[in-house]
PDB file of C-alpha atoms and ligand atoms in Angstrom:
ATOM      1  CA  MET A   1       4.756  13.987  10.840  1.00 97.00           C
ATOM      2  CA  LYS A   2       6.761  11.099  12.250  1.00 98.00           C
ATOM      3  CA  ILE A   3      10.483  11.321  13.027  1.00 98.00           C
ATOM      4  CA  GLY A   4      12.699   8.361  13.926  1.00 98.00           C
ATOM      5  CA  VAL A   5      15.741   8.411  16.171  1.00 98.00           C
ATOM      6  CA  LEU A   6      18.422   5.784  15.581  1.00 98.00           C
ATOM      7  CA  ALA A   7      18.444   3.923  18.895  1.00 98.00           C
ATOM      8  CA  LEU A   8      21.400   1.529  18.649  1.00 98.00           C
ATOM      9  CA  GLN A   9      23.560   3.376  21.195  1.00 97.00           C
ATOM     10  CA  GLY A  10      24.058   6.859  22.606  1.00 96.00           C
ATOM     11  CA  ALA A  11      21.819   9.809  23.493  1.00 96.00           C
ATOM     12  CA  PHE A  12      18.647   8.794  21.641  1.00 98.00           C
ATOM     13  CA  ILE A  13      16.123   9.136  24.494  1.00 98.00           C
ATOM     14  CA  GLU A  14      16.940  12.833  24.860  1.00 97.00           C
ATOM     15  CA  HIS A  15      16.105  13.470  21.185  1.00 98.00           C
ATOM     16  CA  ILE A  16      12.850  11.505  21.481  1.00 98.00           C
ATOM     17  CA  ASN A  17      11.832  13.521  24.555  1.00 98.00           C
ATOM     18  CA  ILE A  18      12.421  16.906  22.876  1.00 98.00           C
ATOM     19  CA  LEU A  19      10.553  15.860  19.724  1.00 98.00           C
ATOM     20  CA  ARG A  20       7.588  14.733  21.842  1.00 98.00           C
ATOM     21  CA  GLU A  21       7.666  17.999  23.789  1.00 97.00           C
ATOM     22  CA  LEU A  22       7.380  19.738  20.423  1.00 98.00           C
ATOM     23  CA  GLY A  23       4.297  17.631  19.681  1.00 98.00           C
ATOM     24  CA  VAL A  24       6.029  15.514  17.017  1.00 98.00           C
ATOM     25  CA  GLU A  25       5.506  11.750  16.905  1.00 98.00           C
ATOM     26  CA  ALA A  26       8.915  10.194  17.614  1.00 98.00           C
ATOM     27  CA  VAL A  27       9.939   6.537  17.406  1.00 98.00           C
ATOM     28  CA  GLU A  28      13.079   4.518  18.122  1.00 98.00           C
ATOM     29  CA  VAL A  29      14.755   2.918  15.104  1.00 98.00           C
ATOM     30  CA  ARG A  30      16.632  -0.364  15.601  1.00 97.00           C
ATOM     31  CA  LEU A  31      15.634  -2.487  12.626  1.00 97.00           C
ATOM     32  CA  PRO A  32      15.163  -1.768   8.912  1.00 98.00           C
ATOM     33  CA  GLU A  33      11.354  -2.055   9.224  1.00 98.00           C
ATOM     34  CA  ASP A  34      11.333   0.742  11.826  1.00 98.00           C
ATOM     35  CA  LEU A  35      12.180   3.162   8.994  1.00 98.00           C
ATOM     36  CA  GLU A  36       8.846   2.541   7.279  1.00 98.00           C
ATOM     37  CA  GLY A  37       6.560   5.566   7.264  1.00 97.00           C
ATOM     38  CA  LEU A  38       9.145   7.951   8.749  1.00 98.00           C
ATOM     39  CA  ASP A  39       9.446  11.503   7.423  1.00 98.00           C
ATOM     40  CA  GLY A  40      12.883  12.175   8.921  1.00 98.00           C
ATOM     41  CA  LEU A  41      15.598  10.628  11.075  1.00 98.00           C
ATOM     42  CA  ILE A  42      17.981  11.785  13.798  1.00 98.00           C
ATOM     43  CA  ILE A  43      21.286   9.968  14.350  1.00 98.00           C
ATOM     44  CA  PRO A  44      22.361  10.736  17.922  1.00 98.00           C
ATOM     45  CA  GLY A  45      25.693  11.267  19.613  1.00 97.00           C
ATOM     46  CA  GLY A  46      27.425   8.363  21.268  1.00 97.00           C
ATOM     47  CA  GLU A  47      30.299   6.365  19.851  1.00 97.00           C
ATOM     48  CA  SER A  48      30.415   6.302  16.063  1.00 98.00           C
ATOM     49  CA  THR A  49      32.443   3.064  15.892  1.00 98.00           C
ATOM     50  CA  THR A  50      29.799   1.281  17.997  1.00 98.00           C
ATOM     51  CA  ILE A  51      26.883   2.796  16.070  1.00 98.00           C
ATOM     52  CA  GLY A  52      28.530   1.738  12.775  1.00 98.00           C
ATOM     53  CA  LYS A  53      29.220  -1.809  13.926  1.00 98.00           C
ATOM     54  CA  LEU A  54      25.712  -2.273  15.333  1.00 98.00           C
ATOM     55  CA  ALA A  55      24.168  -0.843  12.141  1.00 98.00           C
ATOM     56  CA  ASP A  56      26.117  -3.442  10.136  1.00 97.00           C
ATOM     57  CA  THR A  57      25.147  -6.239  12.548  1.00 97.00           C
ATOM     58  CA  PHE A  58      21.429  -5.403  12.290  1.00 96.00           C
ATOM     59  CA  GLU A  59      21.706  -4.941   8.492  1.00 97.00           C
ATOM     60  CA  LEU A  60      20.624  -1.349   8.839  1.00 98.00           C
ATOM     61  CA  THR A  61      23.446   0.402   7.004  1.00 98.00           C
ATOM     62  CA  GLU A  62      22.106   0.047   3.453  1.00 98.00           C
ATOM     63  CA  PRO A  63      18.458   0.781   4.446  1.00 98.00           C
ATOM     64  CA  LEU A  64      19.694   3.888   6.297  1.00 98.00           C
ATOM     65  CA  ARG A  65      21.620   4.996   3.196  1.00 98.00           C
ATOM     66  CA  GLU A  66      18.516   4.514   1.054  1.00 98.00           C
ATOM     67  CA  PHE A  67      16.389   6.390   3.596  1.00 98.00           C
ATOM     68  CA  ALA A  68      18.894   9.273   3.686  1.00 98.00           C
ATOM     69  CA  ALA A  69      18.889   9.510  -0.124  1.00 97.00           C
ATOM     70  CA  GLU A  70      15.175  10.399   0.010  1.00 97.00           C
ATOM     71  CA  ASN A  71      14.583  12.032   3.403  1.00 98.00           C
ATOM     72  CA  PRO A  72      15.861  14.615   5.898  1.00 98.00           C
ATOM     73  CA  VAL A  73      18.485  13.261   8.308  1.00 98.00           C
ATOM     74  CA  TRP A  74      20.218  15.071  11.157  1.00 98.00           C
ATOM     75  CA  GLY A  75      23.420  13.721  12.726  1.00 98.00           C
ATOM     76  CA  THR A  76      24.596  15.065  16.081  1.00 98.00           C
ATOM     77  CA  CYS A  77      28.211  14.471  17.138  1.00 97.00           C
ATOM     78  CA  ALA A  78      28.839  10.727  16.526  1.00 98.00           C
ATOM     79  CA  GLY A  79      25.865  10.994  14.126  1.00 98.00           C
ATOM     80  CA  MET A  80      27.766  13.666  12.196  1.00 98.00           C
ATOM     81  CA  ILE A  81      30.748  11.303  11.875  1.00 98.00           C
ATOM     82  CA  PHE A  82      28.422   8.510  10.743  1.00 98.00           C
ATOM     83  CA  MET A  83      26.963  10.708   7.970  1.00 98.00           C
ATOM     84  CA  ALA A  84      30.283  12.072   6.634  1.00 98.00           C
ATOM     85  CA  LYS A  85      31.886  10.906   3.405  1.00 97.00           C
ATOM     86  CA  ASP A  86      35.427  11.472   4.660  1.00 97.00           C
ATOM     87  CA  ILE A  87      36.489  10.807   8.253  1.00 97.00           C
ATOM     88  CA  GLY A  88      40.154  10.087   7.451  1.00 95.00           C
ATOM     89  CA  ARG A  89      40.060   6.546   8.807  1.00 94.00           C
ATOM     90  CA  ASP A  90      38.476   3.185   8.165  1.00 94.00           C
ATOM     91  CA  GLN A  91      35.294   2.480  10.144  1.00 96.00           C
ATOM     92  CA  PRO A  92      31.726   1.684   9.065  1.00 96.00           C
ATOM     93  CA  VAL A  93      29.817   4.870   8.158  1.00 96.00           C
ATOM     94  CA  LEU A  94      26.863   5.874   5.992  1.00 97.00           C
ATOM     95  CA  GLY A  95      29.132   8.223   4.051  1.00 97.00           C
ATOM     96  CA  VAL A  96      26.336  10.297   2.488  1.00 97.00           C
ATOM     97  CA  MET A  97      27.219  13.917   3.224  1.00 98.00           C
ATOM     98  CA  ASP A  98      30.007  15.732   1.402  1.00 98.00           C
ATOM     99  CA  ILE A  99      31.970  16.782   4.483  1.00 98.00           C
ATOM    100  CA  VAL A 100      35.383  15.997   5.913  1.00 98.00           C
ATOM    101  CA  VAL A 101      35.438  15.505   9.692  1.00 97.00           C
ATOM    102  CA  GLU A 102      38.093  14.765  12.280  1.00 96.00           C
ATOM    103  CA  ARG A 103      37.003  12.688  15.271  1.00 96.00           C
ATOM    104  CA  ASN A 104      37.722  13.753  18.850  1.00 94.00           C
ATOM    105  CA  ALA A 105      39.140  17.076  17.650  1.00 91.00           C
ATOM    106  CA  PHE A 106      38.179  19.002  20.803  1.00 90.00           C
ATOM    107  CA  GLY A 107      40.048  16.752  23.234  1.00 88.00           C
ATOM    108  CA  ARG A 108      38.970  14.159  25.757  1.00 92.00           C
ATOM    109  CA  GLN A 109      35.853  13.752  27.897  1.00 90.00           C
ATOM    110  CA  VAL A 110      37.345  16.026  30.601  1.00 92.00           C
ATOM    111  CA  ASP A 111      37.742  18.757  27.974  1.00 92.00           C
ATOM    112  CA  SER A 112      33.946  18.910  27.414  1.00 93.00           C
ATOM    113  CA  PHE A 113      32.582  22.448  27.241  1.00 93.00           C
ATOM    114  CA  ILE A 114      29.486  24.504  26.598  1.00 95.00           C
ATOM    115  CA  THR A 115      29.631  27.664  24.515  1.00 95.00           C
ATOM    116  CA  PRO A 116      27.141  30.179  23.076  1.00 94.00           C
ATOM    117  CA  LEU A 117      26.823  29.769  19.312  1.00 94.00           C
ATOM    118  CA  GLU A 118      25.346  32.160  16.778  1.00 91.00           C
ATOM    119  CA  VAL A 119      23.287  30.269  14.217  1.00 89.00           C
ATOM    120  CA  SER A 120      21.628  32.435  11.596  1.00 77.00           C
ATOM    121  CA  GLY A 121      18.796  30.036  10.624  1.00 85.00           C
ATOM    122  CA  LEU A 122      17.553  29.510  14.215  1.00 89.00           C
ATOM    123  CA  ASP A 123      14.668  31.397  15.787  1.00 84.00           C
ATOM    124  CA  GLY A 124      16.130  34.396  17.594  1.00 80.00           C
ATOM    125  CA  GLY A 125      19.160  34.129  15.265  1.00 71.00           C
ATOM    126  CA  GLU A 126      22.315  35.957  16.222  1.00 71.00           C
ATOM    127  CA  ALA A 127      20.622  37.924  18.996  1.00 79.00           C
ATOM    128  CA  GLN A 128      19.953  34.723  20.943  1.00 90.00           C
ATOM    129  CA  PRO A 129      23.007  32.419  20.864  1.00 94.00           C
ATOM    130  CA  PHE A 130      22.434  28.673  21.146  1.00 95.00           C
ATOM    131  CA  PRO A 131      24.077  26.867  24.110  1.00 95.00           C
ATOM    132  CA  ALA A 132      26.237  24.268  22.338  1.00 95.00           C
ATOM    133  CA  VAL A 133      27.443  21.275  24.388  1.00 96.00           C
ATOM    134  CA  PHE A 134      30.669  19.645  23.139  1.00 96.00           C
ATOM    135  CA  ILE A 135      31.597  16.148  24.378  1.00 96.00           C
ATOM    136  CA  ARG A 136      34.519  14.633  22.470  1.00 95.00           C
ATOM    137  CA  GLY A 137      32.953  16.015  19.337  1.00 95.00           C
ATOM    138  CA  PRO A 138      34.234  15.939  15.779  1.00 95.00           C
ATOM    139  CA  ARG A 139      35.565  18.977  13.950  1.00 93.00           C
ATOM    140  CA  LEU A 140      34.144  19.873  10.582  1.00 96.00           C
ATOM    141  CA  VAL A 141      37.339  20.122   8.547  1.00 96.00           C
ATOM    142  CA  GLU A 142      35.705  20.946   5.232  1.00 96.00           C
ATOM    143  CA  ALA A 143      32.277  21.319   3.671  1.00 97.00           C
ATOM    144  CA  ARG A 144      32.504  20.350   0.000  1.00 97.00           C
ATOM    145  CA  GLY A 145      30.208  20.612  -2.992  1.00 96.00           C
ATOM    146  CA  ASP A 146      26.714  21.675  -1.916  1.00 97.00           C
ATOM    147  CA  ALA A 147      27.431  21.332   1.817  1.00 97.00           C
ATOM    148  CA  GLN A 148      27.284  24.704   3.602  1.00 95.00           C
ATOM    149  CA  VAL A 149      28.632  25.653   7.020  1.00 96.00           C
ATOM    150  CA  ILE A 150      25.830  27.174   9.157  1.00 94.00           C
ATOM    151  CA  ALA A 151      27.642  27.817  12.462  1.00 94.00           C
ATOM    152  CA  CYS A 152      31.206  28.464  13.651  1.00 94.00           C
ATOM    153  CA  LEU A 153      32.893  28.849  17.037  1.00 94.00           C
ATOM    154  CA  ALA A 154      34.306  32.285  17.911  1.00 92.00           C
ATOM    155  CA  ASP A 155      37.718  31.145  16.563  1.00 93.00           C
ATOM    156  CA  GLY A 156      36.159  30.322  13.190  1.00 94.00           C
ATOM    157  CA  THR A 157      36.013  26.518  13.597  1.00 94.00           C
ATOM    158  CA  PRO A 158      32.933  25.281  11.689  1.00 95.00           C
ATOM    159  CA  VAL A 159      30.636  23.127  13.869  1.00 96.00           C
ATOM    160  CA  ALA A 160      27.363  22.750  11.932  1.00 96.00           C
ATOM    161  CA  ALA A 161      26.564  22.243   8.259  1.00 97.00           C
ATOM    162  CA  ARG A 162      23.717  21.584   5.917  1.00 97.00           C
ATOM    163  CA  GLU A 163      23.529  19.894   2.517  1.00 97.00           C
ATOM    164  CA  GLY A 164      20.017  19.823   1.052  1.00 96.00           C
ATOM    165  CA  GLN A 165      17.930  17.635   3.387  1.00 97.00           C
ATOM    166  CA  TRP A 166      20.886  16.781   5.638  1.00 98.00           C
ATOM    167  CA  LEU A 167      22.000  18.545   8.780  1.00 98.00           C
ATOM    168  CA  VAL A 168      25.027  17.871  11.005  1.00 98.00           C
ATOM    169  CA  THR A 169      26.164  19.375  14.305  1.00 97.00           C
ATOM    170  CA  SER A 170      29.453  18.672  16.164  1.00 97.00           C
ATOM    171  CA  PHE A 171      27.631  19.263  19.433  1.00 97.00           C
ATOM    172  CA  HIS A 172      24.581  17.998  21.370  1.00 96.00           C
ATOM    173  CA  PRO A 173      21.424  20.186  21.082  1.00 96.00           C
ATOM    174  CA  GLU A 174      19.439  17.422  22.854  1.00 95.00           C
ATOM    175  CA  LEU A 175      21.342  17.992  26.104  1.00 95.00           C
ATOM    176  CA  THR A 176      20.165  21.572  26.602  1.00 91.00           C
ATOM    177  CA  GLY A 177      16.709  22.832  27.458  1.00 89.00           C
ATOM    178  CA  ASP A 178      16.725  24.824  24.211  1.00 95.00           C
ATOM    179  CA  PRO A 179      14.499  23.225  21.544  1.00 96.00           C
ATOM    180  CA  ARG A 180      15.410  25.585  18.669  1.00 96.00           C
ATOM    181  CA  PHE A 181      17.666  23.163  16.779  1.00 96.00           C
ATOM    182  CA  HIS A 182      14.954  20.506  16.939  1.00 98.00           C
ATOM    183  CA  GLU A 183      12.436  23.080  15.706  1.00 97.00           C
ATOM    184  CA  TYR A 184      14.837  23.868  12.858  1.00 96.00           C
ATOM    185  CA  PHE A 185      15.005  20.181  11.879  1.00 98.00           C
ATOM    186  CA  VAL A 186      11.225  19.741  12.194  1.00 98.00           C
ATOM    187  CA  LYS A 187      10.890  22.680   9.784  1.00 97.00           C
ATOM    188  CA  MET A 188      13.298  20.973   7.357  1.00 97.00           C
ATOM    189  CA  VAL A 189      11.154  17.831   7.517  1.00 98.00           C
ATOM    190  CA  ALA A 190       7.955  19.843   6.982  1.00 97.00           C
ATOM    191  CA  GLU A 191       9.481  21.624   3.973  1.00 96.00           C
ATOM    192  CA  ASP A 192      10.579  18.277   2.539  1.00 94.00           C
ATOM    193  CA  GLN A 193       6.967  17.034   2.746  1.00 88.00           C
ATOM    194  CA  ASN A 194       5.653  19.925   0.639  1.00 80.00           C
TER     195      ASN A 194
HETATM  196  N1  LIG B   1      33.975  10.726  20.193  1.00 78.59           N
HETATM  197  C1  LIG B   1      32.802  10.111  19.652  1.00 78.59           C
HETATM  198  C2  LIG B   1      33.104   9.441  18.311  1.00 78.59           C
HETATM  199  O1  LIG B   1      34.153   9.557  17.828  1.00 78.59           O
HETATM  200  C3  LIG B   1      31.682  11.124  19.484  1.00 78.59           C
HETATM  201  C4  LIG B   1      31.303  11.679  20.826  1.00 78.59           C
HETATM  202  C5  LIG B   1      29.881  12.105  20.944  1.00 78.59           C
HETATM  203  O2  LIG B   1      29.017  11.725  20.150  1.00 78.59           O
HETATM  204  N2  LIG B   1      29.616  12.868  21.978  1.00 78.59           N
HETATM  205  O3  LIG B   1      32.273   8.800  17.770  1.00 78.59           O
END
């Protein structure tokens, strides 16, 4: 199994490191040809406007869309914005997943927080909450069609969703020592290969 991490900007190294710790071959994706032979892709957190502009500049947007149509893709934070169909404003996005998101919905950088999250599909499930790191993350306003919310904050705000082979999280699982979200995605990729 080989998983790519979009490496235009943002927290891509952290994703690569966790994947390698899990024994998965992980490569940085910067050009369309880097997508060849990949079984899945992670789009990291960072700044979605920058990621979108750089993807356009390197003529990656359409190849990424085509890759996502056929393969598992996980967007964290800015990556979630980049994957959403509706972000309520005009900026370059992939626009593949049937979700509505609102950027910067949890406040500014100084309002960053970490909170325990119950995620039913993760190893340990509800008994072992996942430490979710929020840094100027987007809010999942609505999951439409086949998109399903898989985790909510204590106040009911949805912060993770899945639609078929696509996964999105408002927060940063690569910034904790907890590999369970990466294991979850690796499992999605393995299931997609069968
Ligand atoms: N605020 C950023 C954006 O709008 C996302 C922040 C992050 O990825 N941590 O793209």
